[in-house]
Amino acid sequence: MKALILAGGRGTRLWPISRNSFPKQFQKIASDKTLLEELVERISGIEYFVSTNMEFKLLVKDILGIEDERIIVEPAFKNTAPAVAYAMQYLVEREFVDEDEAVVVLPSDHYVKERDRFMEYLRTAEKISEKHIVTFGIKPRKPETGYGYIKPGRKVRLNGVEVKCVECFVEKPDEDTAKWLIESGAFWNSGIFMFTPKIFFRELKECCPEIYGKLRECFHETWKCFTDMPDISIDYAVIERSRNVVCLPMDISWSDLGSWDSLYEVVEKDESGNFVKGNVFSMDSRNCLIYSQDGRLVCVVGVKDLVVVESEDVALILKRGMGQKVKELVDQLRAMKRREVLEHVVEYRPWGYYKSLLHGDRYKIKKIVVYPSAKLSYQMHYHRSEHWVVVRGTAKVVINGKEHVVREGESIFVPKAALHRLENPGKIDLEIVEIQQGEYLHEDDIIRVEDEYGRAEKGFKSMPSPNGNGAETVRLKPRSRSAKMESMKEDAGSLRLG
Amino acid sequence: MKALILAGGRGTRLWPISRNSFPKQFQKIASDKTLLEELVERISGIEYFVSTNMEFKLLVKDILGIEDERIIVEPAFKNTAPAVAYAMQYLVEREFVDEDEAVVVLPSDHYVKERDRFMEYLRTAEKISEKHIVTFGIKPRKPETGYGYIKPGRKVRLNGVEVKCVECFVEKPDEDTAKWLIESGAFWNSGIFMFTPKIFFRELKECCPEIYGKLRECFHETWKCFTDMPDISIDYAVIERSRNVVCLPMDISWSDLGSWDSLYEVVEKDESGNFVKGNVFSMDSRNCLIYSQDGRLVCVVGVKDLVVVESEDVALILKRGMGQKVKELVDQLRAMKRREVLEHVVEYRPWGYYKSLLHGDRYKIKKIVVYPSAKLSYQMHYHRSEHWVVVRGTAKVVINGKEHVVREGESIFVPKAALHRLENPGKIDLEIVEIQQGEYLHEDDIIRVEDEYGRAEKGFKSMPSPNGNGAETVRLKPRSRSAKMESMKEDAGSLRLG
């Protein structure tokens, strides 16, 4: 059995912790590990692959420390059906998976309490995956309206395992329907599936020929057709349409962490009914979820049934039970174009990350971390100068083709309109404090002449530098907007910081 | 009439906004102005003087922009009786007040809604202050247990003004007593008094000869005796003992802002019963006080009857009605030696202020603001170097006796163990970003050889520097602890940052 982990989602239902730029699978929600790490621990012993998008590739690599070939980068932002089809094609083509080997597909942002029992269920499912798509139904704890349901049909015994046929799938029902579903023996749909490549492609061909056709059309170059595939979920495309699906009931403590309420339900509470994480001091308070993410001291006094979540730039105080309102809140804030719903104070890039410390009137202060051997693009700004103070590690800085080594405790000045590149030649993270100054400090004041791999950007030609260390460049023509957009796609990482 | 404003208090009942190092009179609590500014506006037209302690002198000057001679600096931390006696002596000696002129004594951290009516009451009180100490009783809105009460005796007519004799003063009663007091016509004690110097000193002599005696003993050098004066309140020392006190009832909306609850009661609420200040987004929430002090977005969803206060480093979520618990909370945190109860992220100094931005492993980042013409002490650190980047204004920096001018956009490096001084020679605030680096970054790694006035510290002798610009110093002997303590008193301002 192999595992395919889906980690390309960009949910905001656990906002302000989970955001588009740093969604919850990469966050430490319920413990000191990210949900992605928790999942990997839960399935230890099974070789896994992670399907994600280009924006999160380095984040996945940073968190799990796995080889590039085990991270499957979706060629575009798409729903789960194209993503799973693309990944399955990749696994088969690269011979990571045999045609008859079971592959379990796992969302990376769920919570499961019982690790060993979960593994037992996977091993059980493996026995019946030869001829069926196996879905995993969770025994419901209450008539939850935020989940999908699997309404089972008759019992069958396959290979010694008792499973249910599937009568139908029901998407988020109202409460009365949910109650009726539970009475009639329905399960929560965990969103976890298992199948062999043979079964998967057969069912895909039958249930969703649009995707299957594209896969065949561009065999060996699937990415070419990826953007043309219909943007639908794997549930809708295959699972709900296939006549070959069975349901294995699981009696475990599970949550899709679709709201702060559902997180509260599954985590271990203290004797006052509180779940507390981070720098929190609680007095006379009961049945609260209190999470201080960024070190700020959160004090609660005399309150009950609250969710209090503090991130670097946002505090959310929510009545427990109203977790579904967070979506509405985020939508409203998005309509107001509030930065807090889209970005994090920490921004991840392929070469490392940075954190905004202070936005002054005519200056900005950032802490920048560059991974060992990583470098930023060769670039310049018309309207701002930059002071870099190295506070950890050693930096290699090229300014107008001249190379400088800047050690811990030293600083360097990058004047306006100077071509420059920052690089970490060392073996430990490079940390620098950047002070930007100028009359215009927006991120679009950047001319990128080479990307972080040293390749010339469109419209520029690389030339050997006078001292042979850097690369002088000559601008051939102004970049058009479309050329710029293309280079943004190639180098999404350095868009903001440069 | 003159006004004497008492601004030396260090309350923490509005924690986390109000702290010992930056108490509520200097904070923007109910509007965009500090409570001190609001008071000064309220009494506009009356010449005022501010009594405070050395720690807050520059803060008062910074906020109000008044001449030094109008700020009366108490020689030590003492209760209000010595402070008022000292200030009255100062006002008379310096001939700011005539012996028969009314002086109104006003706490600086109270809230009053009706500005014009307040002034009318003061003008009315002035008419009867020739022969009496006038106290101001507030018509109670409810049986508040957090206030003192004035139980009035019979009515009298003085100079055409109807006032009450005072039967007795009652300190914070229980609720039943408070109800009974209100039924019997008692008032809240506003803590505001009016008297002429002649009456004040006569009553002080009679009611508190210990303080009066000290005043006489050291006539013209009152500060010498200040520390020997009993550490008691003006209420206890004079007002409650004097037989010459009358009460002028005031029917105004007043609060001593002794808790978040009392603030909520007096401020203007929106149609949902919320009082909101700062970057706040509220959904389906009622009867809350929500205050975001530092720009962080605070979202409340579906909650009611809460106090939510967000400062730079603390979030307080408190059930409304439990405001008195804040004291207990602060006491508990203090016992745990939590920095958050004592200091602010912003620290004020005589020469300006600084804000901590990031505490790294082996580095610290601060934003430092130096007022025009102000300078820091001449100092050095054994264990840390400092990078200074000027982001606004122009700095004069002396390093080992050599002077450098550092302009906006430029930086300078101060090596370990180098004597250095930072100065703002300009006309606008100087803003610098400081990056401290070293293996030991605590504030006690500082050797101060001259204070910010250029006076040699004990144990050091000033010598002309080689280039005549700075001052080279020679250490004569290690400073003893007591000498150090004394210099701390003289130069409390630069203790932390140096």
PDB file of N, CA and C in Angstrom, chain B residues 375-379 419 421 447-457 460-463 470-473 491 494:
ATOM      1  N   LYS B 375      19.752  63.994  23.851  1.00  0.00           N
ATOM      2  CA  LYS B 375      20.823  63.022  23.639  1.00  0.00           C
ATOM      3  C   LYS B 375      20.819  61.953  24.718  1.00  0.00           C
ATOM      4  N   LEU B 376      21.394  60.814  24.395  1.00  0.00           N
ATOM      5  CA  LEU B 376      21.499  59.719  25.351  1.00  0.00           C
ATOM      6  C   LEU B 376      22.820  59.851  26.094  1.00  0.00           C
ATOM      7  N   SER B 377      22.959  59.053  27.141  1.00  0.00           N
ATOM      8  CA  SER B 377      24.213  59.141  27.899  1.00  0.00           C
ATOM      9  C   SER B 377      25.380  58.602  27.063  1.00  0.00           C
ATOM     10  N   TYR B 378      26.586  58.992  27.452  1.00  0.00           N
ATOM     11  CA  TYR B 378      27.818  58.488  26.816  1.00  0.00           C
ATOM     12  C   TYR B 378      28.128  57.161  27.477  1.00  0.00           C
ATOM     13  N   GLN B 379      28.163  56.096  26.714  1.00  0.00           N
ATOM     14  CA  GLN B 379      28.087  54.764  27.309  1.00  0.00           C
ATOM     15  C   GLN B 379      28.818  53.718  26.488  1.00  0.00           C
ATOM     16  N   LEU B 419      33.002  53.407  23.320  1.00  0.00           N
ATOM     17  CA  LEU B 419      32.216  54.455  23.975  1.00  0.00           C
ATOM     18  C   LEU B 419      31.393  55.155  22.900  1.00  0.00           C
ATOM     19  N   ARG B 421      27.740  57.772  21.991  1.00  0.00           N
ATOM     20  CA  ARG B 421      26.610  58.592  22.385  1.00  0.00           C
ATOM     21  C   ARG B 421      25.778  58.886  21.136  1.00  0.00           C
ATOM     22  N   ILE B 447      27.918  50.574  30.644  1.00  0.00           N
ATOM     23  CA  ILE B 447      28.778  51.428  31.454  1.00  0.00           C
ATOM     24  C   ILE B 447      28.488  52.848  30.998  1.00  0.00           C
ATOM     25  N   ARG B 448      28.040  53.672  31.938  1.00  0.00           N
ATOM     26  CA  ARG B 448      27.654  55.024  31.571  1.00  0.00           C
ATOM     27  C   ARG B 448      28.717  55.968  32.098  1.00  0.00           C
ATOM     28  N   VAL B 449      29.401  56.679  31.220  1.00  0.00           N
ATOM     29  CA  VAL B 449      30.501  57.536  31.688  1.00  0.00           C
ATOM     30  C   VAL B 449      30.082  59.000  31.776  1.00  0.00           C
ATOM     31  N   GLU B 450      29.019  59.362  31.072  1.00  0.00           N
ATOM     32  CA  GLU B 450      28.448  60.699  31.217  1.00  0.00           C
ATOM     33  C   GLU B 450      26.947  60.554  31.092  1.00  0.00           C
ATOM     34  N   ASP B 451      26.174  61.347  31.829  1.00  0.00           N
ATOM     35  CA  ASP B 451      24.740  61.268  31.666  1.00  0.00           C
ATOM     36  C   ASP B 451      24.331  62.069  30.434  1.00  0.00           C
ATOM     37  N   GLU B 452      23.016  62.172  30.211  1.00  0.00           N
ATOM     38  CA  GLU B 452      22.567  62.799  28.966  1.00  0.00           C
ATOM     39  C   GLU B 452      22.770  64.310  28.963  1.00  0.00           C
ATOM     40  N   TYR B 453      23.202  64.859  30.117  1.00  0.00           N
ATOM     41  CA  TYR B 453      23.498  66.300  30.129  1.00  0.00           C
ATOM     42  C   TYR B 453      24.999  66.566  29.979  1.00  0.00           C
ATOM     43  N   GLY B 454      25.755  65.524  29.729  1.00  0.00           N
ATOM     44  CA  GLY B 454      27.185  65.692  29.537  1.00  0.00           C
ATOM     45  C   GLY B 454      27.959  65.736  30.844  1.00  0.00           C
ATOM     46  N   ARG B 455      27.262  65.423  31.975  1.00  0.00           N
ATOM     47  CA  ARG B 455      27.957  65.438  33.262  1.00  0.00           C
ATOM     48  C   ARG B 455      28.606  64.087  33.489  1.00  0.00           C
ATOM     49  N   ALA B 456      29.862  64.121  33.992  1.00  0.00           N
ATOM     50  CA  ALA B 456      30.550  62.859  34.236  1.00  0.00           C
ATOM     51  C   ALA B 456      29.812  62.062  35.290  1.00  0.00           C
ATOM     52  N   GLU B 457      29.656  60.769  35.060  1.00  0.00           N
ATOM     53  CA  GLU B 457      29.090  59.898  36.070  1.00  0.00           C
ATOM     54  C   GLU B 457      30.100  59.725  37.187  1.00  0.00           C
ATOM     55  N   PHE B 460      33.995  58.582  37.083  1.00  0.00           N
ATOM     56  CA  PHE B 460      34.595  58.947  35.799  1.00  0.00           C
ATOM     57  C   PHE B 460      34.944  60.436  35.814  1.00  0.00           C
ATOM     58  N   LYS B 461      35.950  60.819  35.036  1.00  0.00           N
ATOM     59  CA  LYS B 461      36.346  62.215  34.944  1.00  0.00           C
ATOM     60  C   LYS B 461      36.251  62.596  33.474  1.00  0.00           C
ATOM     61  N   SER B 462      35.549  63.672  33.187  1.00  0.00           N
ATOM     62  CA  SER B 462      35.455  64.107  31.794  1.00  0.00           C
ATOM     63  C   SER B 462      36.771  64.733  31.356  1.00  0.00           C
ATOM     64  N   MET B 463      37.186  64.444  30.160  1.00  0.00           N
ATOM     65  CA  MET B 463      38.402  65.043  29.608  1.00  0.00           C
ATOM     66  C   MET B 463      38.084  65.514  28.202  1.00  0.00           C
ATOM     67  N   GLY B 470      33.954  65.251  21.209  1.00  0.00           N
ATOM     68  CA  GLY B 470      33.323  64.385  22.195  1.00  0.00           C
ATOM     69  C   GLY B 470      33.992  64.574  23.542  1.00  0.00           C
ATOM     70  N   ALA B 471      33.957  63.565  24.343  1.00  0.00           N
ATOM     71  CA  ALA B 471      34.623  63.649  25.627  1.00  0.00           C
ATOM     72  C   ALA B 471      35.214  62.291  25.940  1.00  0.00           C
ATOM     73  N   GLU B 472      36.507  62.183  25.907  1.00  0.00           N
ATOM     74  CA  GLU B 472      37.153  60.953  26.325  1.00  0.00           C
ATOM     75  C   GLU B 472      37.068  60.884  27.839  1.00  0.00           C
ATOM     76  N   THR B 473      36.943  59.718  28.359  1.00  0.00           N
ATOM     77  CA  THR B 473      36.839  59.626  29.803  1.00  0.00           C
ATOM     78  C   THR B 473      37.806  58.598  30.341  1.00  0.00           C
ATOM     79  N   ASP B 491      19.323  59.439  36.506  1.00  0.00           N
ATOM     80  CA  ASP B 491      19.246  59.169  35.075  1.00  0.00           C
ATOM     81  C   ASP B 491      18.387  57.942  34.812  1.00  0.00           C
ATOM     82  N   SER B 494      17.710  56.407  31.129  1.00  0.00           N
ATOM     83  CA  SER B 494      18.458  55.597  30.172  1.00  0.00           C
ATOM     84  C   SER B 494      18.850  54.245  30.742  1.00  0.00           C
TER      85      SER B 494
END
